[in-house]
Every structure is written in structure tokens, then in C-alpha cells.
Amino acid sequence: MQRTILTLRCPDQPGIVHALAAGVAAEGNILESAQFSDPGTGVFTLRVCLETPEADTERLRDELTLRLARFDPVLTVRPEEQRRRVLLMVSKFDHCLVDLLYRWDLGELPVDIPLIVSNHPDLEPVAKRYGIPFVHLPVSRDTKPEAEAELLRLVAEHQVDFVVLARYMQVLSDNLCRRLSGRVINIHHSFLPGFKGAKPYHQAHDRGVKLIGATAHFVTADLDEGPIIEQDVVRVGHRHTAPELVAIGRDVERVVLARAVRLHAEDRVVLTGSRTVVFA
């Protein structure tokens, strides 16, 4: 037997769970189930972990597709052992990249990492330390279209499921955001939209901010305003210096990003328009 993860999104209406359970009963046994019906949007979401005979994934998908067809579903069916393939992107700040690789090496992140891409060569030694191929892909205003085309080629070549911007300090074009919609996760400090631009923690220090936080979200064409996956905050005080706030911010950023990557890798995040449902 194998464990299979199933997610479903569709307009909410009677009979969805009954139809899905009937399809699953024919092929396997439900181990875990979580569902949410959003009255504001009328969208129903569900995540199920079930046990099925090995090599029956396609038959299960066909059975569920047939039984759920009238509900206009968005359905995913994945053997749990078939791990999501993640491309990591980074610039010069290494704290998020190193943290993700450390957790991955320990087995805490259930993903495969076929590639690390950066617009700077600085962190290639980190990739080599973990035995992961590193691609230096410089980006300038003039070369951005070519660089993004190469990135899309790498995503296709390595069969990447989603991309993680582990402090990648380049704005993705609207075209790239559309092409990879729902497949790119970013991390940033949670001061936005308050403290934009350079040195946000120094700006926060000057204003006497009492909470430091971070937000992990899906990337959209609206800069730093995509659907939120995970957030956290830490209380700070007047005794903290600006460099200390930066250090605290680094800690929050890497923890929040790691949580978001794990949640998405386990198919616990379901996009519903401008929001997410997270079955933690």
C-alpha cells in the first residue's frame, strides 16, 4: 500500500464529499481529511491523505475525475513518496538558503532540490557543499527577458513543481509571474507597505517599531501582495539597535519561509483567488 495525497477545490454545493468518498472507497482507505467551505467566496476546499494499492494513482485519479466532474473541480492526486521538485533562487543574502538546505539535509523538508539559481556567483560554495548544481544567471535591465526565458527553460528541463525565492533580490516580470502563477513563493519582512526600499529594519528602528515579522506568499504581478501562506512576528523593544533588529528579522524570515515551503510541499496550501486555505 502507498499513501496518497489528494486536494480538491470547487464551487461549494451539496454532494461533493459524498461523491469523493465513494470514489475513494472503491480504491483506498482515508487516513486523514480536512475541509473548508468559505461562505465569502463560495469555494470548497479539501485535503485528504489516503492509503491505496501501489501503482493505482492513475486509476484513482480517473475514478475521482469521473465522479466529481459535475462539480467543476480542480483536483490533484499525488503519491506521498513522489516529492515535489523545488528550484531555489537567491542573490547574496544566504540566511534563508542555508536554512532551507540544512532542513532539507536533515529530512525535515520533503522536497527534491535539483537546482539553485542566482543572479550573483557568491553563494555557489554553499550549493557545492550540499552537492546541488548551481547556475549563475546574471540579470540586468537589458538582459532580463533572456534571463527569464532561460529560467523557464530550466524549470521545464528539471521538471520543477515550484520555485522558492530565498531572498532573491530581483523583481519578476508580469509575464513570468503569469507563466508561473501559483508556483513561486517569496519571503519578505512584514513591514510592507509601511517601510519600502533600502534598510527597512533601520527605518523601523527609527520609528520605534515594537513588532518584527515576516510574510511568505505566492508571487503575483502585484509586488509583495500575493496570497499569503505563512507569517510570524517577534516582539522587540527600545533597547534593540538597528543591527539587532536586522538579526531578529533574519531569524523570523528563515523560519517563516521554511514553514511555507513545507506546507506547500505537503499539498497543504490551496489557492482560492487572492487568499489561501492552509490545512496545517
mmCIF file of C-alpha atoms in Angstrom, residues 7 20 45 54 60 62 69 72 77 83 99 103 112 118 120 145-146 162 171 174 188 197 214 223-224 227 229 263:
data_model
loop_
_atom_site.group_PDB
_atom_site.id
_atom_site.type_symbol
_atom_site.label_atom_id
_atom_site.label_comp_id
_atom_site.label_asym_id
_atom_site.label_seq_id
_atom_site.Cartn_x
_atom_site.Cartn_y
_atom_site.Cartn_z
ATOM 1 C CA THR A 7 -6.546 18.047 -2.844
ATOM 2 C CA LEU A 20 -15.383 11.893 -3.329
ATOM 3 C CA THR A 45 -11.509 23.093 -0.464
ATOM 4 C CA GLU A 54 0.664 0.746 -5.148
ATOM 5 C CA LEU A 60 -7.779 6.676 -8.575
ATOM 6 C CA ASP A 62 -9.643 8.708 -13.265
ATOM 7 C CA ALA A 69 -16.982 16.019 -12.952
ATOM 8 C CA ASP A 72 -16.147 21.508 -11.908
ATOM 9 C CA VAL A 77 -3.630 13.316 -6.734
ATOM 10 C CA ARG A 83 8.262 14.515 -3.632
ATOM 11 C CA ASP A 99 18.355 27.267 6.480
ATOM 12 C CA ARG A 103 16.415 21.380 6.952
ATOM 13 C CA ASP A 112 13.888 17.363 -4.037
ATOM 14 C CA SER A 118 21.348 33.060 -8.559
ATOM 15 C CA HIS A 120 25.299 36.523 -8.374
ATOM 16 C CA PRO A 145 13.860 38.919 -20.896
ATOM 17 C CA GLU A 146 16.626 36.498 -21.917
ATOM 18 C CA PHE A 162 7.542 25.240 -7.673
ATOM 19 C CA VAL A 171 11.510 41.719 -9.347
ATOM 20 C CA ASP A 174 4.485 40.313 -15.142
ATOM 21 C CA HIS A 188 9.922 39.402 2.877
ATOM 22 C CA GLY A 197 13.056 50.436 -0.177
ATOM 23 C CA ALA A 214 7.950 38.119 8.054
ATOM 24 C CA LEU A 223 4.681 43.256 -5.968
ATOM 25 C CA ASP A 224 4.684 41.658 -2.484
ATOM 26 C CA PRO A 227 -1.794 35.335 -1.466
ATOM 27 C CA ILE A 229 0.891 31.334 3.033
ATOM 28 C CA LEU A 263 3.249 23.335 3.839
#
